[in-house]
Short mmCIF file of C-alpha atoms in Angstrom, two decimals:
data_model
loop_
_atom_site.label_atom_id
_atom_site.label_comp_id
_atom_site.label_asym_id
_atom_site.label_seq_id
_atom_site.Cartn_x
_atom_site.Cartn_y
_atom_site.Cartn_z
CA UNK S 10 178.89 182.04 142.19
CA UNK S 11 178.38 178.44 143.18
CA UNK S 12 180.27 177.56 146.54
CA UNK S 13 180.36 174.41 149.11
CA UNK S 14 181.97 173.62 152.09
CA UNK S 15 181.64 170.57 153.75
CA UNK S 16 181.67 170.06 158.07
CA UNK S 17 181.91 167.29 159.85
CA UNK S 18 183.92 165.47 162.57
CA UNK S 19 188.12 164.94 162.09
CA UNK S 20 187.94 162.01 164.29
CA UNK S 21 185.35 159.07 164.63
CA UNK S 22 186.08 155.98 166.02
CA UNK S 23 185.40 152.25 164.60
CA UNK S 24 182.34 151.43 164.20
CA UNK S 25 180.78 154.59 164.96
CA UNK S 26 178.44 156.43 162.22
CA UNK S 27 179.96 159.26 160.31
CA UNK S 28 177.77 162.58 159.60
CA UNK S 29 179.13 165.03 157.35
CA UNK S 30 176.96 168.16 156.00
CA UNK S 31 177.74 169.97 152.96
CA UNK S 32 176.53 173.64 153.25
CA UNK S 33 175.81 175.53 149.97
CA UNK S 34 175.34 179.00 148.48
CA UNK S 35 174.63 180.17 144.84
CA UNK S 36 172.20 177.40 143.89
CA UNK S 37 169.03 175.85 144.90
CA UNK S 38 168.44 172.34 145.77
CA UNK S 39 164.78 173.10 144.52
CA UNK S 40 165.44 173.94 141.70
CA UNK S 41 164.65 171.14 138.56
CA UNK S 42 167.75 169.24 137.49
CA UNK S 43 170.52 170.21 140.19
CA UNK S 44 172.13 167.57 142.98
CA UNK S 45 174.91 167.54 144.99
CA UNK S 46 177.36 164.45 145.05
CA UNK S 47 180.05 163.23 147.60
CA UNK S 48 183.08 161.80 146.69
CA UNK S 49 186.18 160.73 148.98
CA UNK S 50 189.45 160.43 148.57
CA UNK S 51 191.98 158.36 150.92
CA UNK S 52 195.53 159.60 151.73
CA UNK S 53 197.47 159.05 148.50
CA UNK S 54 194.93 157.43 146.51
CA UNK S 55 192.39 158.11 143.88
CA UNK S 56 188.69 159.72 143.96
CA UNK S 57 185.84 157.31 144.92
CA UNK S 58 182.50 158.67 144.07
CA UNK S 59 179.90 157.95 147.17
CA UNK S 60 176.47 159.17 146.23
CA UNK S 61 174.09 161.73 144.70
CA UNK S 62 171.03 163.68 145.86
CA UNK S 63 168.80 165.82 143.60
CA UNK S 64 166.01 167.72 143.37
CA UNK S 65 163.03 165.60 143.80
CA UNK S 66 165.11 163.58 146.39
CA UNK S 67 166.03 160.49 144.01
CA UNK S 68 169.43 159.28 145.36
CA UNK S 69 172.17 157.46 144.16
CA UNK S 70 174.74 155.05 145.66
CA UNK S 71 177.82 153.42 145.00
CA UNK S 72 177.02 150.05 145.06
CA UNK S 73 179.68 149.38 147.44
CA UNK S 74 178.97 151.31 149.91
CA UNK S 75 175.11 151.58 149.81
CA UNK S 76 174.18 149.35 152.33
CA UNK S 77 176.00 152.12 154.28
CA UNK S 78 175.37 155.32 152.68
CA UNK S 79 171.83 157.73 153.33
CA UNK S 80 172.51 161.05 151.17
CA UNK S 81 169.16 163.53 152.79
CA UNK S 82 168.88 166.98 151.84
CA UNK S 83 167.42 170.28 153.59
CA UNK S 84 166.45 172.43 151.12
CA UNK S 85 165.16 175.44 153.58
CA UNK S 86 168.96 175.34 155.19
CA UNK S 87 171.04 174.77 151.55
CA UNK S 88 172.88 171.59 153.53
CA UNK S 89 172.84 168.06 151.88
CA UNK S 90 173.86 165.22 154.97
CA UNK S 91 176.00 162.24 154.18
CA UNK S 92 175.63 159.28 156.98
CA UNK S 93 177.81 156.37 156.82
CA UNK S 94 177.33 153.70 158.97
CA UNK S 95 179.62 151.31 161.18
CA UNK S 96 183.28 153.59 159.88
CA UNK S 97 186.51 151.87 159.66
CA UNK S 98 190.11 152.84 159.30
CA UNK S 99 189.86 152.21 155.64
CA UNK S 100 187.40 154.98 155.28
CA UNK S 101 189.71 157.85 156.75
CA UNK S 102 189.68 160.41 153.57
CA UNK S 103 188.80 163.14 152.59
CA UNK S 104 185.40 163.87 151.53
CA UNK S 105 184.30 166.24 149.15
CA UNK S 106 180.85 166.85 148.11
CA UNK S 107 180.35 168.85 144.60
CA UNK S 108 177.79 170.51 142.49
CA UNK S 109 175.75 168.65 139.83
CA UNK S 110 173.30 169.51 137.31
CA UNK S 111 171.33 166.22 135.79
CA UNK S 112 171.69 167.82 132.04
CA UNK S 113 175.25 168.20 132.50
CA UNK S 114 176.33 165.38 134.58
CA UNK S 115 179.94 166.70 135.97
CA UNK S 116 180.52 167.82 139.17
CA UNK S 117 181.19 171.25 139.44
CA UNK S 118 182.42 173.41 141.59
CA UNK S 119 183.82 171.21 144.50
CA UNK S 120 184.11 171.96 148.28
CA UNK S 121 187.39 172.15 149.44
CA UNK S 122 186.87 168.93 151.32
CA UNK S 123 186.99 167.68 154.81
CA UNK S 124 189.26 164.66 156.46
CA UNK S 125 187.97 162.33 158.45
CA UNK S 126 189.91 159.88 160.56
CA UNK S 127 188.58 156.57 161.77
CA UNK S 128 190.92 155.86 164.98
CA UNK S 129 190.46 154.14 168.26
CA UNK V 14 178.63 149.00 135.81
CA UNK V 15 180.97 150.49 134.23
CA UNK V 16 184.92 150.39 134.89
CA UNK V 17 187.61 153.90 134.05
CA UNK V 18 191.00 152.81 133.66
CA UNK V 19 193.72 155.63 132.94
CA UNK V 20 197.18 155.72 131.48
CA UNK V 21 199.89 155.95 131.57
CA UNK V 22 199.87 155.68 136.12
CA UNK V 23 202.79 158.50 135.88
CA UNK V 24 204.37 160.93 133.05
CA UNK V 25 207.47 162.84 133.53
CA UNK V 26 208.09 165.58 131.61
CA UNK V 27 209.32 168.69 131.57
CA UNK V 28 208.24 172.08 131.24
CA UNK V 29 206.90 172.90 127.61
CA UNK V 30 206.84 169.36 126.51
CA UNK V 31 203.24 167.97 125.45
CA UNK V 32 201.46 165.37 127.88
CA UNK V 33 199.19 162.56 126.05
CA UNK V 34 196.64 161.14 128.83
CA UNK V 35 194.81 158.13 128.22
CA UNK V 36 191.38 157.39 129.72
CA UNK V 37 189.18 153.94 128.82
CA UNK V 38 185.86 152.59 129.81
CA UNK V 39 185.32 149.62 130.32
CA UNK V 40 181.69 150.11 128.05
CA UNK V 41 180.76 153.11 125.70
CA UNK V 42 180.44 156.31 127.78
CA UNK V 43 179.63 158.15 124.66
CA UNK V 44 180.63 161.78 125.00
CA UNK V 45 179.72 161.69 128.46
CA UNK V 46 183.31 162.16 130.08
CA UNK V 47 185.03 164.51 132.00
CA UNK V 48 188.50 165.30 133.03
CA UNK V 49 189.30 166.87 136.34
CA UNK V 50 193.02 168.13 137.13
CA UNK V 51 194.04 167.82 141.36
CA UNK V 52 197.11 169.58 142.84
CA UNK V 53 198.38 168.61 146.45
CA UNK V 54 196.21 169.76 149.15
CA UNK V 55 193.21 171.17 146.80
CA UNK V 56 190.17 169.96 145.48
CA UNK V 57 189.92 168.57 142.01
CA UNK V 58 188.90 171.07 139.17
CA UNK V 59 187.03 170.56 136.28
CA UNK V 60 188.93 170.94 133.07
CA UNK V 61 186.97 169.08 130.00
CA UNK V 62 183.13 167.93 130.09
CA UNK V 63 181.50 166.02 126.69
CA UNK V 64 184.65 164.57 126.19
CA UNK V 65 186.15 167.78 124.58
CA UNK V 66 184.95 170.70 125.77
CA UNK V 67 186.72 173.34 127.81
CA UNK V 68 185.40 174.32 131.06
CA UNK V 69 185.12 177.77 132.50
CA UNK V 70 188.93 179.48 132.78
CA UNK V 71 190.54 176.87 131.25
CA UNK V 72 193.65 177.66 128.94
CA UNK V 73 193.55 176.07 125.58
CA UNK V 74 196.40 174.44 125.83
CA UNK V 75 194.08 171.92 127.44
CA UNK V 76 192.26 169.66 124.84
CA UNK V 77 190.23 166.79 125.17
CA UNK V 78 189.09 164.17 122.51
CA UNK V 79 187.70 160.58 122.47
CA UNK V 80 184.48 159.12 122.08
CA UNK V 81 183.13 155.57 122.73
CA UNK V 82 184.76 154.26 125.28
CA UNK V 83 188.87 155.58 123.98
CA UNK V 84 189.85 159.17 125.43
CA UNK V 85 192.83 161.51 125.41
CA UNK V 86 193.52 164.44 127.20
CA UNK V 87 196.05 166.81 126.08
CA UNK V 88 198.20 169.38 127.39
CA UNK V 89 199.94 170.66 124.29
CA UNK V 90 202.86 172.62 126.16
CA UNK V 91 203.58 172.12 129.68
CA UNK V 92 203.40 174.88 132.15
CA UNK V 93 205.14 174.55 135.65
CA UNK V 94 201.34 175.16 137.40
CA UNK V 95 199.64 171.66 135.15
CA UNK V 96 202.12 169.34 137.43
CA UNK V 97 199.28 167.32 138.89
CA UNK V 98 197.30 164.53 138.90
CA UNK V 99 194.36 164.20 136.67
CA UNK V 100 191.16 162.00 137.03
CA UNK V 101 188.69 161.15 134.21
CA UNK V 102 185.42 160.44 135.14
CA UNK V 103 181.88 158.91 133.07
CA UNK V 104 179.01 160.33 133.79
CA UNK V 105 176.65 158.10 131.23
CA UNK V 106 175.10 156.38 134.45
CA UNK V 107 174.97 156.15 137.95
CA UNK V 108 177.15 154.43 139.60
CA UNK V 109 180.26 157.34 138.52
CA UNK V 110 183.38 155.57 138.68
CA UNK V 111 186.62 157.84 138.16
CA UNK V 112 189.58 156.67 136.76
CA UNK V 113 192.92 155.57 138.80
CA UNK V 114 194.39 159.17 137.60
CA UNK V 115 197.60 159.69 136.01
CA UNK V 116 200.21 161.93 137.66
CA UNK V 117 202.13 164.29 135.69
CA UNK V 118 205.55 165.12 137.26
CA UNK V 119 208.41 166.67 136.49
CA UNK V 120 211.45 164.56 134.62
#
């Protein structure tokens, strides 16, 4: 059974840097073909997919956001780390990060997701 | 990169009636779409991958069809637990936009 939980801070302030990790069981980040995504979601509004990590380390980033964005993984602890630079109130969501296989190309299973606040 | 547009933005039913979702890209996704169902306070669930298939514990009152860049999901008789809001998503390339989502509530 595939699981993931994401952990992080509730409250950052402007401008700060945002780390979130996303902790894993039931899978390998080893393993050929798997990655781990994030995706947010703000209060009320739709998913926004972040980024992607997989296996061999090739990343991928909203094009948005990727001047902000480093997705690194830790395959000895099953954690994937999402940083996000220089936070503002428009990025309080909550973000979820999610299972993905590169043959299949959904996400699934999701964490349950974790909200962040950007406040001064 | 490609752009997911959904509709209609909400659909009110009622219990037992059939809900038509639209999904559209904004270039040819082929099969390579999935639908994903949210309810308040939970993470979203994975209901249809290639466009039409079922995933894992899914009733089949849940269909999905489409190809191209045209998609429809459909829940052929509403139970009171599919009131949500339901995101498609492409998955042909990186980056993975999701659609706007298209809340079903109750008329």
């Amino acid at each position: 059974q595939i699981t993931l939980k994401e952990s992080g801070p509730t409250l950052v302030k402007p401008t700060q840097t945002l780390t979130l990790t996303c902790t894993f069981s039931g899978f390998s980040l080893s393993t050929t073909g798997v990655g781990v995504g994030w995706i947010r979601q703000p209060p009320g509004k739709a998913l926004e997919w972040l980024a992607l990590i997989y296996w061999d380390d090739d990343t991928r980033y909203s094009p948005s956001l990727k001047s902000r964005l480093t997705v690194t993984k830790d395959t000895s602890k099953n954690q994937v780390v999402l940083t996000m630079t220089n936070m503002d109130p428009v990025d309080t969501a909550t973000y979820y990060c999610a299972h993905r296989h590169l043959n299949r190309g959904w996400f699934d299973p999701w964490g349950q997701g974790t909200l962040v606040i950007v406040s001064s | 990169e490609i752009v997911m547009t959904q509709s209609p933005g909400t659909l009110s039913l009622s219990p037992g009636e059939r809900a038509t979702l639209s999904c559209r890209a904004s270039q040819s996704v082929s099969n390579n779409l999935a639908w994903y169902q949210q309810k308040p306070g939970q993470a979203p669930r994975l209901l249809i991958y290639g466009a039409s298939s079922r995933a894992t514990g899914i009733p089949d009152r849940f269909s999905g069809s489409g190809s191209g860049t045209d998609f429809t999901l459909t829940i052929s008789r509403l139970e009171p637990e599919d009131f949500a809001v339901y995101y498609c998503q492409q998955y042909f390339v990186s980056p993975l936009p999701f659609g706007p989502g298209t809340k079903v509530d109750v008329k």
